[in-house]
Coordinates of C-alpha atoms and ligand atoms in Angstrom, one line a residue:
M1 CA -20.9 -2.0 4.0
T2 CA -17.2 -1.9 3.1
A3 CA -15.6 -0.9 -0.2
S4 CA -14.6 -4.4 -0.9
A5 CA -18.3 -5.5 -0.1
F6 CA -19.4 -2.9 -2.8
L7 CA -17.1 -4.2 -5.4
S8 CA -16.8 -7.9 -4.7
D9 CA -19.4 -10.5 -5.4
D10 CA -22.3 -10.6 -3.0
K11 CA -21.8 -12.8 -0.1
A12 CA -25.2 -14.4 -1.2
I13 CA -23.3 -15.9 -4.1
E14 CA -21.1 -17.7 -1.8
E15 CA -23.9 -19.0 0.4
N16 CA -25.7 -20.1 -2.7
M17 CA -22.5 -22.0 -4.0
E18 CA -22.5 -23.9 -0.6
H19 CA -25.9 -25.3 -1.5
T20 CA -25.4 -26.0 -5.2
D21 CA -21.6 -26.5 -5.8
T22 CA -21.1 -29.7 -3.8
H23 CA -18.5 -31.1 -5.9
I24 CA -15.8 -28.7 -4.7
P25 CA -14.7 -29.7 -1.3
R26 CA -15.5 -26.8 1.2
G27 CA -11.9 -26.3 2.4
K28 CA -10.6 -26.1 -1.1
R29 CA -12.8 -23.1 -2.3
R30 CA -10.5 -20.3 -1.3
D31 CA -7.1 -22.0 -2.0
Y32 CA -5.3 -21.4 -5.4
E33 CA -8.5 -21.5 -7.6
W34 CA -9.2 -18.1 -9.0
Q35 CA -12.7 -17.4 -7.8
I36 CA -13.0 -14.5 -10.1
V37 CA -14.9 -11.4 -9.0
W38 CA -16.4 -10.4 -12.3
R39 CA -17.6 -6.9 -11.1
N40 CA -13.9 -6.0 -10.3
V41 CA -12.7 -7.4 -13.6
L42 CA -15.3 -5.3 -15.5
A43 CA -14.3 -2.2 -13.6
F44 CA -10.7 -2.7 -14.3
V45 CA -11.4 -3.4 -18.0
Y46 CA -13.5 -0.1 -18.2
L47 CA -10.8 1.9 -16.3
H48 CA -8.0 0.8 -18.8
A49 CA -10.1 1.4 -21.9
A50 CA -11.0 4.8 -20.5
T51 CA -7.3 5.4 -19.7
F52 CA -6.3 4.6 -23.3
Y53 CA -8.9 6.9 -24.6
G54 CA -7.6 9.6 -22.2
F55 CA -4.0 9.1 -23.6
Y56 CA -5.5 9.4 -27.1
L57 CA -7.2 12.7 -26.3
I58 CA -3.9 14.1 -25.1
F59 CA -2.0 12.7 -28.1
I60 CA -4.4 14.3 -30.6
G61 CA -4.1 17.7 -28.8
K62 CA -7.8 17.7 -27.5
T63 CA -6.7 18.2 -23.9
K64 CA -5.7 21.5 -22.3
L65 CA -2.3 21.5 -20.8
L66 CA -3.7 22.7 -17.5
T67 CA -5.8 19.6 -17.3
V68 CA -2.7 17.3 -17.7
I69 CA -0.8 19.4 -15.1
F70 CA -3.8 19.1 -12.8
A71 CA -4.0 15.3 -13.2
L72 CA -0.3 14.9 -12.3
A73 CA -0.6 17.3 -9.3
F74 CA -3.7 15.5 -8.1
S75 CA -1.9 12.1 -8.2
A76 CA 1.0 13.4 -6.4
I77 CA -1.0 15.1 -3.7
S78 CA -3.5 12.1 -3.1
A79 CA -0.3 9.7 -3.1
M80 CA 0.8 11.5 0.1
G81 CA -2.4 10.2 1.8
V82 CA -1.3 6.7 1.0
T83 CA 2.5 7.0 1.7
A84 CA 2.7 9.2 4.5
G85 CA -0.9 8.4 5.8
A86 CA -2.2 4.9 5.3
H87 CA 1.4 3.4 5.0
R88 CA 3.8 5.0 7.3
L89 CA 1.5 6.5 9.9
W90 CA -1.4 4.1 10.2
A91 CA 0.0 0.8 9.0
H92 CA 3.4 1.0 10.5
R93 CA 3.1 3.6 13.4
A94 CA 6.5 4.9 12.3
Y95 CA 5.7 8.4 13.6
K96 CA 2.7 10.1 15.4
A97 CA 0.5 12.8 14.0
R98 CA -1.9 15.3 15.6
W99 CA -5.4 15.4 14.5
P100 CA -5.3 18.0 11.9
L101 CA -2.6 16.2 10.0
R102 CA -4.5 12.9 10.4
L103 CA -7.6 14.5 9.0
F104 CA -5.7 16.0 6.1
L105 CA -4.0 12.6 5.3
A106 CA -7.2 10.8 5.6
F107 CA -8.8 13.3 3.1
L108 CA -6.0 12.8 0.7
Q109 CA -6.1 9.0 1.0
T110 CA -9.8 9.1 0.2
M111 CA -9.0 10.9 -3.0
A112 CA -6.7 8.0 -4.0
F113 CA -9.4 5.3 -3.6
Q114 CA -7.2 2.3 -2.6
N115 CA -9.8 1.2 -0.1
H116 CA -10.5 2.9 3.2
I117 CA -7.6 3.2 5.7
Y118 CA -8.8 0.3 7.9
E119 CA -9.0 -2.2 5.0
W120 CA -5.8 -0.9 3.4
V121 CA -3.9 -1.2 6.8
R122 CA -5.3 -4.7 7.6
D123 CA -4.2 -6.0 4.2
H124 CA -0.8 -4.3 4.6
R125 CA 0.0 -5.4 8.1
V126 CA -0.9 -9.0 7.0
H127 CA 1.4 -8.6 4.0
H128 CA 4.3 -7.6 6.2
K129 CA 3.7 -10.4 8.9
F130 CA 3.2 -13.3 6.4
T131 CA 5.1 -12.0 3.4
E132 CA 5.1 -14.3 0.3
T133 CA 3.0 -17.0 2.0
D134 CA -0.7 -18.0 1.4
A135 CA -1.6 -15.5 4.1
D136 CA -0.1 -12.6 2.1
P137 CA -3.1 -11.0 0.3
H138 CA -0.8 -10.2 -2.7
N139 CA 1.7 -13.1 -2.3
A140 CA 4.4 -12.4 -4.8
K141 CA 5.2 -16.1 -5.2
R142 CA 1.9 -16.4 -7.2
G143 CA 3.6 -14.4 -10.0
F144 CA 3.9 -10.7 -11.2
F145 CA 0.2 -10.4 -12.4
F146 CA -1.3 -11.8 -9.2
S147 CA 0.8 -9.4 -6.9
H148 CA 0.4 -6.6 -9.1
M149 CA -3.4 -6.3 -9.7
G150 CA -4.7 -10.0 -10.0
W151 CA -5.4 -10.2 -6.2
L152 CA -8.0 -7.5 -6.5
M153 CA -9.9 -9.5 -8.9
V154 CA -10.3 -12.9 -7.0
R155 CA -11.5 -13.9 -3.6
K156 CA -8.7 -14.0 -1.0
H157 CA -7.0 -17.3 0.0
K158 CA -8.5 -18.7 3.1
E159 CA -5.2 -18.3 5.0
V160 CA -5.5 -14.5 4.6
F161 CA -8.6 -14.5 6.7
E162 CA -7.5 -17.1 9.2
K163 CA -3.9 -15.8 9.9
G164 CA -4.9 -12.2 9.3
A165 CA -7.4 -12.3 12.2
S166 CA -4.3 -12.5 14.5
V167 CA -3.1 -9.0 13.5
D168 CA -3.9 -6.4 16.0
M169 CA -6.1 -3.4 14.6
S170 CA -7.1 -2.0 18.0
D171 CA -5.2 1.2 17.5
L172 CA -7.1 2.0 14.3
E173 CA -10.5 1.1 16.0
K174 CA -9.5 3.7 18.6
D175 CA -8.8 6.5 15.9
P176 CA -12.1 8.4 15.3
I177 CA -10.8 9.8 12.0
V178 CA -10.1 6.3 10.6
M179 CA -13.5 5.0 11.9
F180 CA -15.4 8.1 10.4
Q181 CA -13.7 7.7 7.0
K182 CA -14.7 3.9 7.1
K183 CA -18.3 4.7 7.9
T184 CA -18.7 7.5 5.3
Y185 CA -16.3 6.0 2.6
L186 CA -18.9 4.8 0.0
V187 CA -20.2 8.4 -0.3
V188 CA -17.2 10.5 0.1
M189 CA -14.7 8.4 -1.9
P190 CA -16.6 8.7 -5.3
L191 CA -16.9 12.4 -4.7
L192 CA -13.1 13.0 -3.9
C193 CA -11.6 10.4 -6.3
F194 CA -13.8 10.8 -9.4
I195 CA -16.4 13.8 -9.3
L196 CA -13.8 16.3 -7.9
P197 CA -11.0 15.7 -10.4
A198 CA -13.6 15.6 -13.3
W199 CA -15.3 18.9 -12.1
V200 CA -12.2 21.1 -11.4
P201 CA -11.0 21.4 -15.0
V202 CA -14.5 22.1 -16.3
A203 CA -15.3 24.7 -13.7
L204 CA -11.9 26.5 -13.5
W205 CA -10.5 26.6 -17.1
G206 CA -13.4 25.3 -19.3
E207 CA -12.2 21.9 -20.2
N208 CA -14.6 19.7 -22.1
P209 CA -16.5 17.6 -19.5
W210 CA -15.7 14.2 -21.2
T211 CA -12.0 15.0 -21.6
S212 CA -11.9 15.9 -17.9
W213 CA -13.4 12.6 -17.0
Y214 CA -11.1 10.5 -19.1
V215 CA -8.0 12.4 -18.2
G216 CA -8.5 14.0 -14.8
A217 CA -10.4 11.1 -13.3
M218 CA -9.8 7.7 -15.2
M219 CA -6.3 8.1 -16.6
R220 CA -5.1 9.8 -13.4
Y221 CA -6.6 7.1 -11.2
T222 CA -5.3 4.1 -13.2
I223 CA -1.8 5.4 -13.5
S224 CA -1.5 6.0 -9.8
L225 CA -2.9 2.5 -9.1
H226 CA -0.2 1.0 -11.3
F227 CA 2.5 3.0 -9.7
T228 CA 1.3 1.8 -6.2
W229 CA 1.0 -1.9 -7.4
L230 CA 4.7 -1.9 -8.6
V231 CA 5.6 -1.9 -4.9
N232 CA 3.9 -5.2 -4.5
S233 CA 5.1 -6.8 -7.9
A234 CA 8.3 -5.3 -9.2
A235 CA 9.8 -4.5 -5.8
H236 CA 9.3 -8.2 -4.8
I237 CA 11.1 -9.4 -8.0
W238 CA 13.7 -7.0 -9.4
G239 CA 16.5 -5.1 -7.6
N240 CA 19.0 -5.5 -4.8
R241 CA 18.5 -6.9 -1.3
P242 CA 21.2 -5.0 0.6
Y243 CA 19.7 -5.6 4.0
D244 CA 18.3 -9.2 3.7
K245 CA 19.0 -11.5 0.9
Y246 CA 16.7 -14.1 2.3
I247 CA 13.4 -12.2 1.7
G248 CA 11.7 -11.5 -1.6
A249 CA 11.3 -7.6 -1.3
T250 CA 14.0 -5.6 -3.2
D251 CA 15.2 -2.0 -3.3
N252 CA 14.2 -0.8 -6.6
K253 CA 14.9 2.9 -7.6
T254 CA 12.5 3.0 -10.5
V255 CA 9.7 2.0 -8.2
A256 CA 10.9 4.4 -5.5
I257 CA 10.6 7.3 -8.0
C258 CA 7.1 6.2 -9.2
A259 CA 5.8 5.6 -5.7
F260 CA 7.1 8.7 -4.0
G261 CA 9.7 7.0 -1.8
E262 CA 8.2 3.6 -1.4
G263 CA 10.5 1.5 -3.6
W264 CA 13.3 0.8 -1.1
H265 CA 11.3 -2.3 -0.2
N266 CA 14.0 -4.5 1.0
Y267 CA 14.9 -2.0 3.7
H268 CA 11.3 -1.4 4.4
H269 CA 10.4 -5.1 5.0
V270 CA 13.5 -5.3 7.4
F271 CA 12.7 -2.0 9.3
P272 CA 9.0 -1.3 8.6
W273 CA 8.8 1.1 11.5
D274 CA 11.3 3.8 9.9
Y275 CA 9.3 6.8 9.0
K276 CA 11.5 7.4 6.0
A277 CA 10.9 3.8 4.6
A278 CA 14.4 4.0 3.4
E279 CA 18.0 4.4 4.6
L280 CA 19.6 6.3 1.8
G281 CA 18.4 8.6 -1.1
N282 CA 17.0 12.0 -0.6
Y283 CA 13.7 13.9 -0.9
S284 CA 13.7 13.7 -4.7
T285 CA 13.1 10.0 -4.5
N286 CA 11.2 10.3 -1.2
L287 CA 8.7 13.1 -1.3
S288 CA 6.7 11.5 1.5
T289 CA 9.6 11.9 3.9
A290 CA 9.9 15.6 3.0
L291 CA 6.1 16.0 3.9
I292 CA 6.6 14.3 7.3
D293 CA 9.7 16.3 8.0
F294 CA 7.9 19.4 7.1
A295 CA 5.0 18.5 9.3
A296 CA 7.3 17.7 12.2
K297 CA 8.9 21.2 11.9
Y298 CA 5.5 22.8 12.7
G299 CA 4.7 20.3 15.5
L300 CA 2.0 18.3 13.5
A301 CA 4.1 15.1 13.4
Y302 CA 6.3 13.8 16.2
D303 CA 8.1 10.8 17.4
L304 CA 9.6 10.0 14.1
K305 CA 11.4 6.6 14.3
T306 CA 14.6 5.8 12.4
V307 CA 17.1 3.1 12.6
S308 CA 20.6 3.8 14.0
V309 CA 23.5 3.3 11.7
E310 CA 24.9 0.7 14.0
M311 CA 21.7 -1.5 13.6
I312 CA 21.9 -1.2 9.9
R313 CA 25.6 -2.0 9.8
K314 CA 25.0 -5.2 11.9
R315 CA 21.9 -6.3 9.8
V316 CA 23.8 -5.6 6.6
A317 CA 26.8 -7.7 7.6
R318 CA 24.6 -10.5 8.8
T319 CA 22.0 -10.9 6.1
G320 CA 22.8 -8.4 3.2
D321 CA 23.5 -9.6 -0.4
G322 CA 26.6 -7.6 -0.5
S323 CA 25.2 -4.6 -2.7
H324 CA 25.3 -2.2 0.4
P325 CA 28.3 0.1 0.7
F326 CA 28.9 -1.3 4.3
N327 CA 29.1 -4.8 3.1
K328 CA 32.5 -6.4 2.9
K329 CA 32.3 -10.2 3.0
I330 CA 29.4 -12.3 2.7
D331 CA 29.2 -15.8 4.2
D332 CA 26.9 -17.8 2.2
S333 CA 27.4 -21.1 4.0
D334 CA 23.9 -21.2 5.7
D335 CA 21.9 -20.1 2.7
D336 CA 19.8 -23.2 2.4
H337 CA 18.8 -23.2 6.1
H338 CA 18.0 -19.6 6.6
H339 CA 14.4 -18.5 7.3
P340 CA 13.2 -14.9 7.3
E341 CA 13.7 -13.4 10.7
N342 CA 11.2 -12.1 13.1
P343 CA 8.9 -10.1 10.8
V344 CA 7.0 -7.3 12.4
W345 CA 4.3 -5.0 10.9
G346 CA 5.5 -1.9 12.6
W347 CA 6.4 -0.1 15.7
D348 CA 3.7 -1.4 18.1
D349 CA 3.9 -5.0 17.0
E350 CA 4.4 -7.1 20.2
D351 CA 7.1 -9.1 18.4
M352 CA 9.5 -6.1 18.3
T353 CA 12.5 -7.0 20.4
E354 CA 13.6 -4.8 23.2
E355 CA 17.1 -4.4 21.6
E356 CA 15.4 -2.9 18.5
R357 CA 13.3 -0.5 20.5
K358 CA 16.4 0.6 22.5
L359 CA 18.5 1.2 19.4
A360 CA 15.9 3.0 17.4
E361 CA 16.4 6.8 17.0
I362 CA 13.3 8.9 17.7
A363 CA 13.3 12.5 16.4
H364 CA 11.0 15.3 17.3
K365 CA 10.1 13.5 20.6
H366 CA 6.9 14.3 22.2
K367 CA 7.7 16.1 25.6
Ligands
ST9_1 C1 -5.7 -1.1 -4.1 C2 -4.9 -1.3 -2.9 O1 -5.2 -0.8 -5.2 C3 -3.4 -1.2 -3.2 C4 -2.6 -1.5 -2.0 C5 -1.2 -1.5 -2.3 C6 -0.3 -1.6 -1.2 C7 1.1 -1.2 -1.5 C8 1.9 -0.9 -0.3 C9 3.2 -0.3 -0.6 C10 3.4 1.1 -0.1 C11 2.5 2.3 -0.6 C12 2.8 2.8 -1.8 C13 2.0 3.9 -2.3 C14 2.5 4.6 -3.6 C15 1.5 5.6 -4.1 C16 1.9 6.2 -5.5 C17 0.8 6.8 -6.2 C18 1.1 7.6 -7.4 N1 -7.0 -9.8 7.4 O2 -11.6 -8.4 1.2 P1 -12.9 -9.2 1.4 C19 -11.9 -10.7 6.4 S1 -7.4 -0.9 -3.9 C20 -7.9 -10.3 8.2 O3 -14.2 -8.7 1.0 P2 -13.1 -11.5 -0.4 C21 -12.6 -9.5 6.9 O4 -13.5 -10.1 7.9 C22 -8.0 -0.6 -5.5 N2 -9.1 -10.4 7.8 O5 -12.5 -10.7 1.0 C23 -13.5 -9.0 5.7 O6 -14.7 -8.5 6.1 P3 -14.8 -6.8 6.5 C24 -9.5 -0.4 -5.4 C25 -9.4 -10.1 6.5 O7 -14.5 -11.7 -0.4 C26 -13.8 -10.4 5.0 O8 -12.6 -11.1 5.2 N3 -10.3 -1.3 -4.7 C27 -8.4 -9.7 5.7 O9 -12.1 -12.6 -0.7 C28 -14.0 -10.1 3.6 O10 -13.0 -9.4 3.0 C29 -10.7 -2.5 -5.1 O11 -10.5 -2.8 -6.2 C30 -7.1 -9.5 6.1 N4 -6.1 -9.0 5.4 O12 -12.8 -10.3 -1.5 C31 -11.5 -3.4 -4.1 N5 -9.0 -9.4 4.4 O13 -14.0 -6.1 5.6 C32 -10.9 -4.7 -4.4 C33 -10.3 -9.8 4.5 O14 -16.3 -6.6 6.6 N6 -11.3 -5.6 -3.2 N7 -10.6 -10.1 5.8 O15 -14.1 -6.8 7.9 C34 -12.3 -6.4 -3.3 O16 -13.2 -6.3 -4.0 C35 -12.2 -7.7 -2.4 O17 -11.3 -7.3 -1.3 C36 -11.6 -8.8 -3.1 C37 -11.6 -10.1 -2.1 C38 -12.6 -9.3 -4.2 C39 -10.2 -8.6 -3.6
ZN2 ZN1 6.2 -5.9 0.3
ZN3 ZN1 4.9 -1.4 4.5

């Protein structure tokens, strides 16, 4: 059973509908109708109520300072499992990692509960291949709320299943760490995401158990979800498009700071196989890059792919919105006729061009 099966309505409901709900044409069911998954709605309502209570406990001084610091540190550390792990390593193959690093990142990613790596990566590759179409699980054309969190409370559009089935996942199926995490997720995830952060403040500095639950577990989790979701919502609406003005994704510094370097989203959609997920900026707005560079120094990460300045310059000149320092003059004459160019989900996508592969720079090459 997958995490989504655990949280979503039971398949039996759907089968039942097929017998009783004959007035809705079959093909229409998964279109734009909001087939609400009430179990998820209730879970999110509880999470947010508990989070507000957590804030209140901090505000009235009922929370130890160490508990607040711990919650922040736990968020930041688990975020690395999502950014450096699920995102740049597993979804985009932007670098390679030896098994101790993969195990560590899978552990951190489990602490973050954003679905297991396999499910996270499948949705994310499909998002990159079919961005802002019906096949995109969090299609930003359906509005801020849908792309932010609404998509997690309704059944997916049928195109997500249909087109999503064409995206290659065989590399993950061959990774024993990913498959082990998938198999054990429903037991290990609640322990690492909720029980562990609620238990540590009680055991180590005598925090009140309920305070620990509301602040260390609930508040911490909800805030890190919102920071992550901003990449799908805000960074598809507000910001510059220095690399490709024809796509929805934007470069948004606020999101980059909140999401540990994942807000340079216009760049990222154009070059999803860059391990930095950004061209400019430094470690302060990209802690995930700092972690990968550090791991590469000790041989745990290798084959770090980045885009050459030449490639960036060409792309900026061809499709940028003029906000990039390279950009001089923009020709808008073909604006109405332009279609997004050859989207790829990452390094091993068969649609990557030979030219791109040749021009890519690979650091810490495996010998
Ligand atoms: C969460 C994820 O929050 C957030 C992802 C954000 C991504 C952002 C990326 C940006 C970079 C990273 C930034 C990190 C920053 C970190 C900062 C931290 C401080 N393709 O899904 P099901 C098939 S999770 C192909 O159940 P329903 C497949 O066969 C939050 N096929 O569909 C599947 O079966 P199986 C916590 C696909 O019934 C079957 O369909 N988690 C695809 O419509 C059924 O799939 C939740 O809240 C596809 N893409 O249900 C869980 N998808 O899996 C919420 C599906 O057996 N999820 N198939 O192979 C659910 O409950 C359900 O998925 C649902 C849809 C109700 C939303
Ligand atoms: Zn995106
Ligand atoms: Zn991505």
